[in-house]
mmCIF file of C-alpha atoms and ligand atoms in Angstrom:
data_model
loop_
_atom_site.group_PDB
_atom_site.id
_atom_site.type_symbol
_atom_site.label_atom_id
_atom_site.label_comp_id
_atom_site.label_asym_id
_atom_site.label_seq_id
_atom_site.Cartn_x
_atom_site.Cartn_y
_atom_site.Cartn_z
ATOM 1 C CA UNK A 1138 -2.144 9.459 12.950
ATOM 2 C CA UNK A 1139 -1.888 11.796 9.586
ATOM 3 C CA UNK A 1140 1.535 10.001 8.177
ATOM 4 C CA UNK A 1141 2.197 6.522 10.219
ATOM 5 C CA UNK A 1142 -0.526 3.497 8.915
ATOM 6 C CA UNK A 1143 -0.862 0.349 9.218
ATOM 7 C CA UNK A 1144 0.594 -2.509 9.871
ATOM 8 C CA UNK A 1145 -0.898 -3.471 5.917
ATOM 9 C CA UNK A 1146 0.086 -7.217 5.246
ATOM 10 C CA UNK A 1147 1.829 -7.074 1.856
ATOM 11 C CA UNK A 1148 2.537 -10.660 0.127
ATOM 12 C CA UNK A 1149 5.725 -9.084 -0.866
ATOM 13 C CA UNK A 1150 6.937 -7.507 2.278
ATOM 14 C CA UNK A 1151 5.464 -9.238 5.241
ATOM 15 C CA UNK A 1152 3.368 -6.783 7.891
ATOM 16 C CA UNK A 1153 4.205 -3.455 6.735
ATOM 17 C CA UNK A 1154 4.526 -0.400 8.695
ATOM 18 C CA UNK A 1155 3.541 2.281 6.017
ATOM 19 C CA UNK A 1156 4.810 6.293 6.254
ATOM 20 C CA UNK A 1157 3.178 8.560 3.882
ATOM 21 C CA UNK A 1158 5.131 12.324 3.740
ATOM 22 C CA UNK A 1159 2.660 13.616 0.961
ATOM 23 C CA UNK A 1160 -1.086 14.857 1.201
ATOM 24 C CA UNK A 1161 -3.689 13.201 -0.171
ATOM 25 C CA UNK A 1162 -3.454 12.071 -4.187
ATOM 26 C CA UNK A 1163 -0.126 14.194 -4.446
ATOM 27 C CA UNK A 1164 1.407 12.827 -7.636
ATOM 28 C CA UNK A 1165 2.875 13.215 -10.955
ATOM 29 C CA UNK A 1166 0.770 10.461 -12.653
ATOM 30 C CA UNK A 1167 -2.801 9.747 -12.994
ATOM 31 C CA UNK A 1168 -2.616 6.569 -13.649
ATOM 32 C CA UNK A 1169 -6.398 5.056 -15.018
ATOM 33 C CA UNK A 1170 -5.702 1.872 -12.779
ATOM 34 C CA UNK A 1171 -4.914 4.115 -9.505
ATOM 35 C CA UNK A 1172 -7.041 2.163 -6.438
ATOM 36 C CA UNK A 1173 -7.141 5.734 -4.825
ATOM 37 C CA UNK A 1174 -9.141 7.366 -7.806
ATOM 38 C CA UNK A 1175 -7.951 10.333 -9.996
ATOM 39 C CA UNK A 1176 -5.483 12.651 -9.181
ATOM 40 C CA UNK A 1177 -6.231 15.360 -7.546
ATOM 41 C CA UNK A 1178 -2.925 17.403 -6.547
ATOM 42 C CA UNK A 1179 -1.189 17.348 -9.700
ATOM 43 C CA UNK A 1180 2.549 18.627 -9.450
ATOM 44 C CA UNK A 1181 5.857 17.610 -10.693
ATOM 45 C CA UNK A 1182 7.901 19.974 -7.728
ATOM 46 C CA UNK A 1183 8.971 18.546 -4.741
ATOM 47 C CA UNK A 1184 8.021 20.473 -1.628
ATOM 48 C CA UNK A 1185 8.607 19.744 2.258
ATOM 49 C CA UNK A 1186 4.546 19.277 2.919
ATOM 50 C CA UNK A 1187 5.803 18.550 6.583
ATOM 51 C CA UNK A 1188 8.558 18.824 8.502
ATOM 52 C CA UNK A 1189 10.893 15.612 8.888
ATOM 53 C CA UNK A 1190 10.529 16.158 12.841
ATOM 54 C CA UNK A 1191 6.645 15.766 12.719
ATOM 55 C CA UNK A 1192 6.836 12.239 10.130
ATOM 56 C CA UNK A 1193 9.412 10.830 12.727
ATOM 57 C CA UNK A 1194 7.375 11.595 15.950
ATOM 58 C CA UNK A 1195 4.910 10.275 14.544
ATOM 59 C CA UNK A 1196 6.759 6.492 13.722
ATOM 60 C CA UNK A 1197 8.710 6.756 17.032
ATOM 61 C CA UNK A 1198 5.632 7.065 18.856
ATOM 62 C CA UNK A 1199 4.115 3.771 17.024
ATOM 63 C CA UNK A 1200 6.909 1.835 17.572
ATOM 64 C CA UNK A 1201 7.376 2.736 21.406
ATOM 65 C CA UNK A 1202 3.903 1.993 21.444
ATOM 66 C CA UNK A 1203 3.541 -1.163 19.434
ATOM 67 C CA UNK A 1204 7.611 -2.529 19.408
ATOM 68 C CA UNK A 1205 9.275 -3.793 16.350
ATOM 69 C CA UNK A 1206 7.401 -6.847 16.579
ATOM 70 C CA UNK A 1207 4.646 -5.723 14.962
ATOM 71 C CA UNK A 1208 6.086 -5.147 11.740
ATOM 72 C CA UNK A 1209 8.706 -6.703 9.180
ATOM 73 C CA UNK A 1210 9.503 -3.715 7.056
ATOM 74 C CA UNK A 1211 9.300 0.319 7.475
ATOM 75 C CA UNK A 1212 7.767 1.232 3.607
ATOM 76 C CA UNK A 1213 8.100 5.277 2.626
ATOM 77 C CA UNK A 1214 4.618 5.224 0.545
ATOM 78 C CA UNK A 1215 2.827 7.925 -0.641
ATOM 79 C CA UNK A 1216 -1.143 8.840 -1.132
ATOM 80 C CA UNK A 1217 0.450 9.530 -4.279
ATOM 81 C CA UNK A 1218 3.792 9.840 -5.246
ATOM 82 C CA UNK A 1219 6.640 9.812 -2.097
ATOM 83 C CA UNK A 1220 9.632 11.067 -4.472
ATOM 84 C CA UNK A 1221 7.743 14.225 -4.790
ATOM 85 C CA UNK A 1222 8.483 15.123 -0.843
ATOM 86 C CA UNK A 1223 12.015 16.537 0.352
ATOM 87 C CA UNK A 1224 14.710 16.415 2.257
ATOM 88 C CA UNK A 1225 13.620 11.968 1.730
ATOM 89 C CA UNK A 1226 17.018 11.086 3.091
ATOM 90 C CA UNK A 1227 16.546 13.026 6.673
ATOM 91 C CA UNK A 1228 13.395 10.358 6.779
ATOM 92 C CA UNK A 1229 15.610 7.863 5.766
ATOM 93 C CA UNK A 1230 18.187 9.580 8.173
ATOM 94 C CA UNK A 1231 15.990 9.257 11.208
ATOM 95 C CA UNK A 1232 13.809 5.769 10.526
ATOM 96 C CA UNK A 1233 17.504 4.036 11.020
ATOM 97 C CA UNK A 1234 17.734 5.683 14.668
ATOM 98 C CA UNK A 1235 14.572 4.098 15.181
ATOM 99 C CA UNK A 1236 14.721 0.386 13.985
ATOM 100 C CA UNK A 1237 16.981 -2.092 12.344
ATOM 101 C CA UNK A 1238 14.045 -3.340 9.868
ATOM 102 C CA UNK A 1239 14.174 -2.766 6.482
ATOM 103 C CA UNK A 1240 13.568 0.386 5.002
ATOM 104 C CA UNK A 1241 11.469 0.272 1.303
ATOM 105 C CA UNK A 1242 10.527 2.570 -0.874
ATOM 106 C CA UNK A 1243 6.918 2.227 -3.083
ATOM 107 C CA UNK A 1244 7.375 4.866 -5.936
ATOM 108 C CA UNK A 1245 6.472 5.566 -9.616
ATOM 109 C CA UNK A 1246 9.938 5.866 -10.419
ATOM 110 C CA UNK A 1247 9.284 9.020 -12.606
ATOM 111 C CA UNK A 1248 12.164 11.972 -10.678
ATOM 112 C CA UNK A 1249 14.686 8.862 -10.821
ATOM 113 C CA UNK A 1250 16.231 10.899 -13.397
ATOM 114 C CA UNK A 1251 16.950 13.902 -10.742
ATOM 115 C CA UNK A 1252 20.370 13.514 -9.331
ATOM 116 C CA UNK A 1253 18.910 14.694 -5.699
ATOM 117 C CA UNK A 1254 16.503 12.037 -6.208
ATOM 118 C CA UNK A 1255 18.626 9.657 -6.872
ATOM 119 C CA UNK A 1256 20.971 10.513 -3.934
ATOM 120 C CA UNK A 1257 18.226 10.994 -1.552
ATOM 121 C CA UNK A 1258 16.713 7.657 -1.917
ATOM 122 C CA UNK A 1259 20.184 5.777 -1.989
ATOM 123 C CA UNK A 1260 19.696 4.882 1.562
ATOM 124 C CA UNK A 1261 16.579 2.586 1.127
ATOM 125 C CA UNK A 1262 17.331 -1.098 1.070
ATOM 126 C CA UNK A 1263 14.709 -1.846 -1.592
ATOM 127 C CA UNK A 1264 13.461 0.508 -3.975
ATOM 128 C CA UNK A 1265 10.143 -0.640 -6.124
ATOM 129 C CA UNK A 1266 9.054 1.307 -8.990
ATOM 130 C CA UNK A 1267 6.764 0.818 -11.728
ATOM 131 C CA UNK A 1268 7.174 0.342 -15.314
ATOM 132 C CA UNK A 1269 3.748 0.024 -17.107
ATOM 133 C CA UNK A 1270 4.552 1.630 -20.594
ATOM 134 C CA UNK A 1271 6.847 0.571 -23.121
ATOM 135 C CA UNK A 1272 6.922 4.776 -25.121
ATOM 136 C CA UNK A 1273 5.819 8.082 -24.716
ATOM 137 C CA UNK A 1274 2.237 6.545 -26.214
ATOM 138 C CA UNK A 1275 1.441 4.041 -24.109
ATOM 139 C CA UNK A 1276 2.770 5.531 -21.274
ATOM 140 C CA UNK A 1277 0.584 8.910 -21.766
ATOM 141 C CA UNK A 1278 -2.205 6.287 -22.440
ATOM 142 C CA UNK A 1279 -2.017 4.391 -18.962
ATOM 143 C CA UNK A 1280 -0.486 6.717 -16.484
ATOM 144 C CA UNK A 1281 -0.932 10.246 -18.236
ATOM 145 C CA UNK A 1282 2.232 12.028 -16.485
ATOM 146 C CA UNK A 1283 2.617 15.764 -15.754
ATOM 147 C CA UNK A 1284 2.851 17.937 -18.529
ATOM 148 C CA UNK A 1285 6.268 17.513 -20.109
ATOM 149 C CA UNK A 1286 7.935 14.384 -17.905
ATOM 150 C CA UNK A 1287 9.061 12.357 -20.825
ATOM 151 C CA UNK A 1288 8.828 8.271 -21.037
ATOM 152 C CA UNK A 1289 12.288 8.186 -22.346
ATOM 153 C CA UNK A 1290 13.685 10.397 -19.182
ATOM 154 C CA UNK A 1291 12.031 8.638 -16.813
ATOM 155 C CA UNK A 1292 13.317 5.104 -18.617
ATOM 156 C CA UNK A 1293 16.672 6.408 -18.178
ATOM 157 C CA UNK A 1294 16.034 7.670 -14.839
ATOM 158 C CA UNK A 1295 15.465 4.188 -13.642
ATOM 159 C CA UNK A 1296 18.054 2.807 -15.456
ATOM 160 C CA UNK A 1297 20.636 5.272 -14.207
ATOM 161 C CA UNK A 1298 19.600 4.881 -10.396
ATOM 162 C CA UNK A 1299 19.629 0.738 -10.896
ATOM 163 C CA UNK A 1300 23.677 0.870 -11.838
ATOM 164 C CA UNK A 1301 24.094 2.942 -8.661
ATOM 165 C CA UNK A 1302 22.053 2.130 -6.302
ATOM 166 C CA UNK A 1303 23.098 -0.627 -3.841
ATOM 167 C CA UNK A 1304 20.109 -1.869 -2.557
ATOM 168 C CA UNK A 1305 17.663 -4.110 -4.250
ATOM 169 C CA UNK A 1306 14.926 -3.184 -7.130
ATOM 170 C CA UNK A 1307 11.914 -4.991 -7.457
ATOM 171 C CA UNK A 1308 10.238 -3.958 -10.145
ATOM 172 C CA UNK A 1309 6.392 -3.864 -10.545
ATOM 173 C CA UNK A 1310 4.097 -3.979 -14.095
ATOM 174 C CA UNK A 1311 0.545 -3.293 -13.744
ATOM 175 C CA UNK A 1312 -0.529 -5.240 -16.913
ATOM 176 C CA UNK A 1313 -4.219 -3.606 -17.663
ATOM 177 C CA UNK A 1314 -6.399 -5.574 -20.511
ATOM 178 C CA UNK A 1315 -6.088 -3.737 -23.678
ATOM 179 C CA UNK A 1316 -3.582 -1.094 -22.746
ATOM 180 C CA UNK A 1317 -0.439 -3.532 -22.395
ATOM 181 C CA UNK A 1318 -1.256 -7.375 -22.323
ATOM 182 C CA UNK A 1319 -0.547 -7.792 -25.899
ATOM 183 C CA UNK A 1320 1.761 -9.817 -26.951
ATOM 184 C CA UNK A 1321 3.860 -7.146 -29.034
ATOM 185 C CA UNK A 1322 3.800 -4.607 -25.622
ATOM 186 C CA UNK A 1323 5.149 -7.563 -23.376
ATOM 187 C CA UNK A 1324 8.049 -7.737 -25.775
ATOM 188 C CA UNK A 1325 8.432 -4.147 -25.657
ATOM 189 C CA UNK A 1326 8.152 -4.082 -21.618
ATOM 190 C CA UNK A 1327 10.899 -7.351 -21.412
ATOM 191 C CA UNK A 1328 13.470 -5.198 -23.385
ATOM 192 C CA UNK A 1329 13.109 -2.461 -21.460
ATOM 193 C CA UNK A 1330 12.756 -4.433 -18.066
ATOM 194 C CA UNK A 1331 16.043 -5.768 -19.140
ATOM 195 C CA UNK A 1332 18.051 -2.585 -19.281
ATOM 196 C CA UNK A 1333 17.456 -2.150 -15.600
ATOM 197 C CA UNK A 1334 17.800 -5.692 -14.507
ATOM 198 C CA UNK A 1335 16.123 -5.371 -11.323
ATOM 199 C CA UNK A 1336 16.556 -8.052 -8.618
ATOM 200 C CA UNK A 1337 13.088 -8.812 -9.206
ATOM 201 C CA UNK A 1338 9.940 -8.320 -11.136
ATOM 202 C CA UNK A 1339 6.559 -8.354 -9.846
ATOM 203 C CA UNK A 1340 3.366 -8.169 -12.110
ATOM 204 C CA UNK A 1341 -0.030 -6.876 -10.708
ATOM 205 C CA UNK A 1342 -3.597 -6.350 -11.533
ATOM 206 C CA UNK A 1343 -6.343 -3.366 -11.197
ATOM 207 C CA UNK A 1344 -7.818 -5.875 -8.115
ATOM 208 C CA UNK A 1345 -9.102 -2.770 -6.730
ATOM 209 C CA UNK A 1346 -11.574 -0.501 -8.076
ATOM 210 C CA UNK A 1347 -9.777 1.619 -10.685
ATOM 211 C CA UNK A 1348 -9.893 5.226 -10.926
ATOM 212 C CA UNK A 1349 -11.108 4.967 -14.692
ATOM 213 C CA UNK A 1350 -14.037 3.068 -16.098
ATOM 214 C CA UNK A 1351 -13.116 0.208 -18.720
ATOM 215 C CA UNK A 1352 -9.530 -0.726 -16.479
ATOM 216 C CA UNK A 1353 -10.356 -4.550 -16.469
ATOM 217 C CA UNK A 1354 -7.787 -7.559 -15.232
ATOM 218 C CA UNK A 1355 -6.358 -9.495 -18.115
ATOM 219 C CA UNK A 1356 -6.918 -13.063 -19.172
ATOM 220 C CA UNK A 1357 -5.399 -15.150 -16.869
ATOM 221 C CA UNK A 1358 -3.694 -16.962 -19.464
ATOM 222 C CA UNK A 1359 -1.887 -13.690 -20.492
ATOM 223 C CA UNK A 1360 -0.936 -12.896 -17.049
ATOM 224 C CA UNK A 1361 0.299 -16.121 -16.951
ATOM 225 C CA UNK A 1362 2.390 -15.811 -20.121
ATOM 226 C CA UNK A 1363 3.883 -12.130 -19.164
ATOM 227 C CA UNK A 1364 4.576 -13.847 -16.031
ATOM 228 C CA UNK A 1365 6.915 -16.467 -17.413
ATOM 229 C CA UNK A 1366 8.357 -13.415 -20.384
ATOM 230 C CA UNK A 1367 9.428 -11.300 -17.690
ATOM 231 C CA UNK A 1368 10.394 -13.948 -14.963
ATOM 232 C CA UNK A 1369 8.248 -12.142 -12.738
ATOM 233 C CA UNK A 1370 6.171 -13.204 -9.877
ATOM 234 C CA UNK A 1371 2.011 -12.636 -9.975
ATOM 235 C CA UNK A 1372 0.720 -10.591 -6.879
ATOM 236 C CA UNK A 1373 -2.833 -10.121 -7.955
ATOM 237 C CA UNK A 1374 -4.260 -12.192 -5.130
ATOM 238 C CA UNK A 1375 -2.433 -10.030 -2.406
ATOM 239 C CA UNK A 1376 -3.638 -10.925 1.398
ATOM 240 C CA UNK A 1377 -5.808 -8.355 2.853
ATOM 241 C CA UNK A 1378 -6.461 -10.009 6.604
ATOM 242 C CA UNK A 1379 -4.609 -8.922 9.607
ATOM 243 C CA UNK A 1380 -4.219 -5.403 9.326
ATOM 244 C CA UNK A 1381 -3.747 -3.506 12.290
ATOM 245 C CA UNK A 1382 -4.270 0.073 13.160
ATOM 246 C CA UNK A 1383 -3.194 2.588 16.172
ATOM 247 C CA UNK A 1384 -6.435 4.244 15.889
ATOM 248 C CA UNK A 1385 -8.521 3.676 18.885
ATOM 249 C CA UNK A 1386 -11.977 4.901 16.594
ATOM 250 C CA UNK A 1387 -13.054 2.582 14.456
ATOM 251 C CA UNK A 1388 -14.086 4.705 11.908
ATOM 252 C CA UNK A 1389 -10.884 6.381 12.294
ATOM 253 C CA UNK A 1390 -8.799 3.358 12.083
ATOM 254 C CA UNK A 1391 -10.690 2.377 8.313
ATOM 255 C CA UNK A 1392 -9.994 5.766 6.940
ATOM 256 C CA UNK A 1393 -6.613 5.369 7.983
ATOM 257 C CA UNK A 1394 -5.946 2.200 5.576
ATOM 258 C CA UNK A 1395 -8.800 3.414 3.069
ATOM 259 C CA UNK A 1396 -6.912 6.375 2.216
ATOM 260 C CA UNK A 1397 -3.928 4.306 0.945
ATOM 261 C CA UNK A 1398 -5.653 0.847 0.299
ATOM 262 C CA UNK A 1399 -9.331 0.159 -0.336
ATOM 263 C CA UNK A 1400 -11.069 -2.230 1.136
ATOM 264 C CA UNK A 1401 -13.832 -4.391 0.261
ATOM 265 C CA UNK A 1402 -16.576 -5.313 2.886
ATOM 266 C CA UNK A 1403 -15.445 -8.464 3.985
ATOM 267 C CA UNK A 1404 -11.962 -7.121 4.536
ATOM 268 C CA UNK A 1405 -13.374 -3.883 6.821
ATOM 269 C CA UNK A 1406 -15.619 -7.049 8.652
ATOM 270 C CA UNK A 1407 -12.535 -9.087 9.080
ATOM 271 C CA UNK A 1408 -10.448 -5.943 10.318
ATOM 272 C CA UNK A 1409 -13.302 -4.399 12.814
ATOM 273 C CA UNK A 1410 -13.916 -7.537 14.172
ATOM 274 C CA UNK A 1411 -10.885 -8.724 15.273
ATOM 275 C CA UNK A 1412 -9.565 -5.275 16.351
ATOM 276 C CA UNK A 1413 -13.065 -4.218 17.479
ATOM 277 C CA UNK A 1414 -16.226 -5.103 18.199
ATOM 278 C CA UNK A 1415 -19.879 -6.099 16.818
ATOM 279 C CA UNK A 1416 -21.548 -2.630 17.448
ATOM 280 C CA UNK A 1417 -17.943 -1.084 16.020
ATOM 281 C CA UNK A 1418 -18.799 -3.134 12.686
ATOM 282 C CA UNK A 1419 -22.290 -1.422 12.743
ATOM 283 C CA UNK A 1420 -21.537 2.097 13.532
ATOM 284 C CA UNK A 1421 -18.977 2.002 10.964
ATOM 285 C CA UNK A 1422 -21.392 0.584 8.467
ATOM 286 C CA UNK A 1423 -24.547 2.876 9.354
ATOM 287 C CA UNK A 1424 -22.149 5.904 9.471
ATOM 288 C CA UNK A 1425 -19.583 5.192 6.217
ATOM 289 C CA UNK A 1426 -20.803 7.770 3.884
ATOM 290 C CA UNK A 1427 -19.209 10.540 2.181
ATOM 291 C CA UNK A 1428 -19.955 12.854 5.256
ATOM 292 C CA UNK A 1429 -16.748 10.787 6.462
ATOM 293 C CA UNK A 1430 -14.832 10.717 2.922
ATOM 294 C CA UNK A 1431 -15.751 7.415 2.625
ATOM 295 C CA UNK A 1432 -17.393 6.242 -0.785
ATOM 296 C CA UNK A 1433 -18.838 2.574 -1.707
ATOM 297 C CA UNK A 1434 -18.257 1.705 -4.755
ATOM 298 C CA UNK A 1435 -18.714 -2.359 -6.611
ATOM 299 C CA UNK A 1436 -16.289 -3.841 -8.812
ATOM 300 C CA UNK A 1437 -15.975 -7.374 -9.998
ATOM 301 C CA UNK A 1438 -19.168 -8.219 -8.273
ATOM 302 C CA UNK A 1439 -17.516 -6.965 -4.230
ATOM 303 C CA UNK A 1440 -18.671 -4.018 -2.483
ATOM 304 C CA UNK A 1441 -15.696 -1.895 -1.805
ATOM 305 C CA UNK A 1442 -14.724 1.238 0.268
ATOM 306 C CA UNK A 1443 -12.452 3.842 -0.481
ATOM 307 C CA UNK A 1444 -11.411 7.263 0.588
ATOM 308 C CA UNK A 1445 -12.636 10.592 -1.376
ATOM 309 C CA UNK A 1446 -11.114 13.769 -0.653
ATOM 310 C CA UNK A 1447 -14.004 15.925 -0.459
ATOM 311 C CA UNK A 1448 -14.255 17.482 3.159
ATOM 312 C CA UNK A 1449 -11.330 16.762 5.195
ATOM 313 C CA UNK A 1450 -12.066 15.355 8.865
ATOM 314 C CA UNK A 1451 -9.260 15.367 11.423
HETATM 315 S S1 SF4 B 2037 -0.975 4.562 -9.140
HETATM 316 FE FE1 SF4 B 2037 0.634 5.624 -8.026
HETATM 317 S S2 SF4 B 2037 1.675 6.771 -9.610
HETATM 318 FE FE2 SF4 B 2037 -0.267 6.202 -10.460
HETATM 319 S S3 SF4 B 2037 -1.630 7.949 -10.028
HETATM 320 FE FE3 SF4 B 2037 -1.881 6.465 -8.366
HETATM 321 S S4 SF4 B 2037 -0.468 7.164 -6.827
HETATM 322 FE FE4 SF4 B 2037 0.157 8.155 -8.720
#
């Protein structure tokens, strides 16, 4: 399937059935902590990169197939950035006629200050963006947005959507060692946090290999303290057993939660083996090369695998 993934267990959603309506590392940020490497679609225009029919097909015929069951939540998440694909709300529109589970929304938060944004997202039931920079430095330092998009518009974008919107916003801070762990930038990030007053506050960590060199996890004593500043809840030790895929190739079925979520080797082990087989797990590791897009990489002492868009296999 090109836009329907998972189910990807999610510590703060349950089993999550993921939809992705952008191509591959679409986005308006290139942030040096991104898990699916630099960017490599840059664009701050929002486009209809597929029609709303083909998305929907696509999660109608999962959810005939596997029921609603399988999942706890529908999440709108992109390779990249979801905002940046329109008409959202026909998606939004159509995922209702489908099921009755909730609908979420994983975005950078950055065209919050559009007014079409802003209306065609107000049918989500939880909206999570990010907030990682506290002014224009910091945040051209740590997610280096497109050209002109300005820290203190997309502040006020957030803010702006979080007095109208009716839903709930969990809000999530990827603290990074060095670029905002200090104790002067967690100030900074709890004022601003506080202007939007989101339902809740999440912090994470680059667990994942980064796309930059030098993006490390901070000291668990100064996750610990943001996490009591902000009154936010730690996710850096997020599950990553029990996904499940509609792919019947094994092979296949990896790619399909590489490309949004890299896995280390114990996780693909854990996933082939209880989906698959024993001679699955060993064609996928004799074969898992960059012939198939897929590229090992190490990081913290694990052995992970991630998508890399070089040539595209369908
Ligand atoms: S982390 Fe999200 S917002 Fe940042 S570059 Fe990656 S996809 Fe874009």
């Amino acid at each position: 399937m090109k836009h329907v993934y998972g189910v990807v267990p999610s510590r703060r959603l349950g089993r999550s059935l993921g939809i992705c309506p952008i191509p591959f590392k679409t986005c308006n940020y290139s942030c040096i902590y991104c898990q699916l490497g630099k960017t490599t679609r840059m664009t701050n225009s929002r486009y209809t990169f597929y029609s709303p029919e083909e998305i929907l097909n696509e999660a109608e015929n999962f959810i005939k197939k596997y029921g609603e069951k399988s999942f706890d939540v529908v999440t709108i998440v992109g390779e990249g950035e979801p905002t940046l694909y329109t008409p959202l709300d026909k998606i939004v529109e159509g995922i209702r006629k489908l099921t009755h589970k909730p609908l979420v929304l994983i975005t950078n938060g950055s065209l919050l200050y559009n007014t079409s944004v802003r209306k065609e997202v107000s049918g989500f039931d939880i909206v999570m963006p990010t907030l990682d920079a506290w002014d224009e430095a910091s945040f051209r330092k740590i997610n280096r947005p497109f050209g002109k998009l300005s820290y203190k518009e997309v502040l006020k974008g957030i803010v702006d959507f979080s007095r109208e919107f009716n839903g709930e916003i969990w809000l999530e801070v990827m603290l990074v060692k060095d670029y905002n762990d200090s104790i002067e930038a967690l100030n900074f990030l709890k004022e601003r946090i506080e202007t939007i007053s989101p339902e809740r506050v999440y912090i994470n960590v680059p667990v994942r290999p980064p796309a930059e060199k030098g993006v490390e996890i901070p000291e668990k004593s100064r996750i610990d303290y943001a996490r009591k500043l902000l009154g936010a809840t730690s996710i850096e030790n997020l599950p990553v057993s029990n996904f499940l895929s509609s792919e019947s190739d094994a092979i296949k079925a990896v790619i399909e939660i590489i490309k949004r979520h890299p896995m280390s080797k114990d996780d693909i082990k854990e996933f082939l083996l209880s989906e698959f087989n024993e001679q699955a797990l060993e064609k996928f590791f004799s074969l898992a090369s960059e012939k198939y897009n897929i590229e090992k990489c190490s990081y913290h002492g694990k052995v992970f695998y991630r998508y890399i868009q070089r040539r595209e296999k369908r």
